[in-house]
Amino acid sequence: MSDSEQVHRHEKASPEASQLGRKTQYVDQYDASLLFPIPRQPKRDEIALEQLGVEEGRLPFFGQDIWNAFELSWLNAKGKPEVAIAVFRIPADSENIIESKSFKLYLNSFNQTRLSGRQELQSILEKDLSAAAGGLVVVELHDLDGATALQVVEPKGRCIDGLDIEVSHYHPEPTLLRNQSDLIVEETLYSHLLRSNCPVTGQPDWATVEISYIGKKIDKAGLLAYIVSFRQHNDFHEQCVERMFVDLSQRCKPEELTVVARYTRRGGLDINPWRSSNRPDLENRRFVRQ
């Protein structure tokens, strides 16, 4: 592919070209073309230019973007509606993220679509989403009755929101991150105060973020101030978590690190990116605001 073709491709797949912020006609017949992929690499290039350590082909983390869909419905062969909760796991090393409004429109397009059964639906979802993401997407479908896997639980570890800190930064400020001592600890810290903004519409996105690490003890006040510093930052959920992971890795140098952000639901979808230095999989735990 030539340089000009690559530029045109990225412009076509830029967030501004998506359905975000536009009046939309809702389609209720299956249409895979509604999915709008956005390449991950331009944002990773941006982080690399800031010397934070994310380079193409040399990701410093493993992970997934876990999406939970609570408004999935279709028709069976006799025209009777069926419903389910769906869980989608998109690998962090896939080529693209999938823009959330297009994801919602795509799922809505099954509303008046007749399918032979749940297996056909799962196969279609995995095929379409894998093609859009440029990586293998795993799909789970859950009955609403007895869906214990998505019951609300408490975050693990210690909440740091009660710390009495003074805040003066509302854009990501990695210099706030520091180690408190050389004492090696293993702990999980979490905060409900993460807020970022959609880079297209400017709408706020709210999340609980969990940070688990082994390494020198991290200063909790600085960590909380750093989390709050995303409050006026414009980025997609996945990109915020990657920035957090890289900033913590660079500034605090933990031996092991996992960052998980569980964002609140919008349009029946919640997005939960996690990035880890070594963890092969993550339990899909739903928090109280989800």
PDB file of N, CA and C in Angstrom, residues 7-8 90 129 141 146 184-185 198 221-222 229 234 251 268 276-277 287-288:
ATOM      1  N   VAL A   7      -2.586   7.201   4.050  1.00  0.00           N
ATOM      2  CA  VAL A   7      -3.135   8.446   4.594  1.00  0.00           C
ATOM      3  C   VAL A   7      -4.635   8.507   4.367  1.00  0.00           C
ATOM      4  N   HIS A   8      -5.091   8.163   3.145  1.00  0.00           N
ATOM      5  CA  HIS A   8      -6.523   8.179   2.838  1.00  0.00           C
ATOM      6  C   HIS A   8      -7.279   7.187   3.715  1.00  0.00           C
ATOM      7  N   ILE A  90     -11.892  -8.299  22.747  1.00  0.00           N
ATOM      8  CA  ILE A  90     -11.102  -7.853  21.600  1.00  0.00           C
ATOM      9  C   ILE A  90      -9.642  -7.750  22.031  1.00  0.00           C
ATOM     10  N   LEU A 129     -16.926  -9.052  13.869  1.00  0.00           N
ATOM     11  CA  LEU A 129     -16.121  -8.270  14.798  1.00  0.00           C
ATOM     12  C   LEU A 129     -14.636  -8.561  14.624  1.00  0.00           C
ATOM     13  N   LEU A 141     -22.342 -15.561  24.841  1.00  0.00           N
ATOM     14  CA  LEU A 141     -23.741 -15.168  24.963  1.00  0.00           C
ATOM     15  C   LEU A 141     -24.310 -15.787  26.234  1.00  0.00           C
ATOM     16  N   GLY A 146     -30.212 -16.375  35.535  1.00  0.00           N
ATOM     17  CA  GLY A 146     -29.028 -17.063  36.039  1.00  0.00           C
ATOM     18  C   GLY A 146     -27.723 -16.548  35.483  1.00  0.00           C
ATOM     19  N   ILE A 184       9.442  -3.214  48.638  1.00  0.00           N
ATOM     20  CA  ILE A 184       8.749  -3.967  47.589  1.00  0.00           C
ATOM     21  C   ILE A 184       7.431  -4.491  48.155  1.00  0.00           C
ATOM     22  N   VAL A 185       6.336  -4.170  47.473  1.00  0.00           N
ATOM     23  CA  VAL A 185       5.014  -4.569  47.933  1.00  0.00           C
ATOM     24  C   VAL A 185       4.246  -5.193  46.768  1.00  0.00           C
ATOM     25  N   CYS A 198     -14.955  11.770  25.408  1.00  0.00           N
ATOM     26  CA  CYS A 198     -14.958  11.280  24.034  1.00  0.00           C
ATOM     27  C   CYS A 198     -14.230  12.277  23.142  1.00  0.00           C
ATOM     28  N   ALA A 221      -1.056   9.368  47.088  1.00  0.00           N
ATOM     29  CA  ALA A 221      -1.569  10.712  46.814  1.00  0.00           C
ATOM     30  C   ALA A 221      -1.225  11.133  45.387  1.00  0.00           C
ATOM     31  N   GLY A 222       0.008  10.863  44.976  1.00  0.00           N
ATOM     32  CA  GLY A 222       0.397  11.197  43.604  1.00  0.00           C
ATOM     33  C   GLY A 222      -0.383  10.394  42.583  1.00  0.00           C
ATOM     34  N   SER A 229      -6.114  13.709  36.866  1.00  0.00           N
ATOM     35  CA  SER A 229      -5.594  14.571  35.794  1.00  0.00           C
ATOM     36  C   SER A 229      -6.117  14.205  34.414  1.00  0.00           C
ATOM     37  N   ASN A 234      -9.124  14.183  26.255  1.00  0.00           N
ATOM     38  CA  ASN A 234      -9.955  13.621  25.188  1.00  0.00           C
ATOM     39  C   ASN A 234      -9.254  12.421  24.572  1.00  0.00           C
ATOM     40  N   ARG A 251       7.433   5.728  35.083  1.00  0.00           N
ATOM     41  CA  ARG A 251       7.712   6.551  36.259  1.00  0.00           C
ATOM     42  C   ARG A 251       8.004   5.729  37.518  1.00  0.00           C
ATOM     43  N   GLY A 268     -26.328   0.786  26.210  1.00  0.00           N
ATOM     44  CA  GLY A 268     -26.372  -0.652  26.445  1.00  0.00           C
ATOM     45  C   GLY A 268     -25.032  -1.344  26.386  1.00  0.00           C
ATOM     46  N   SER A 276      -1.750  -5.485  30.850  1.00  0.00           N
ATOM     47  CA  SER A 276      -0.970  -6.144  31.883  1.00  0.00           C
ATOM     48  C   SER A 276       0.404  -6.533  31.360  1.00  0.00           C
ATOM     49  N   SER A 277       1.377  -6.524  32.252  1.00  0.00           N
ATOM     50  CA  SER A 277       2.728  -6.919  31.866  1.00  0.00           C
ATOM     51  C   SER A 277       2.852  -8.424  31.693  1.00  0.00           C
ATOM     52  N   PHE A 287     -18.900  -3.680  38.121  1.00  0.00           N
ATOM     53  CA  PHE A 287     -18.937  -2.834  39.306  1.00  0.00           C
ATOM     54  C   PHE A 287     -20.279  -2.113  39.423  1.00  0.00           C
ATOM     55  N   VAL A 288     -20.475  -1.413  40.547  1.00  0.00           N
ATOM     56  CA  VAL A 288     -21.793  -0.914  40.909  1.00  0.00           C
ATOM     57  C   VAL A 288     -22.348   0.096  39.898  1.00  0.00           C
TER      58      VAL A 288
END
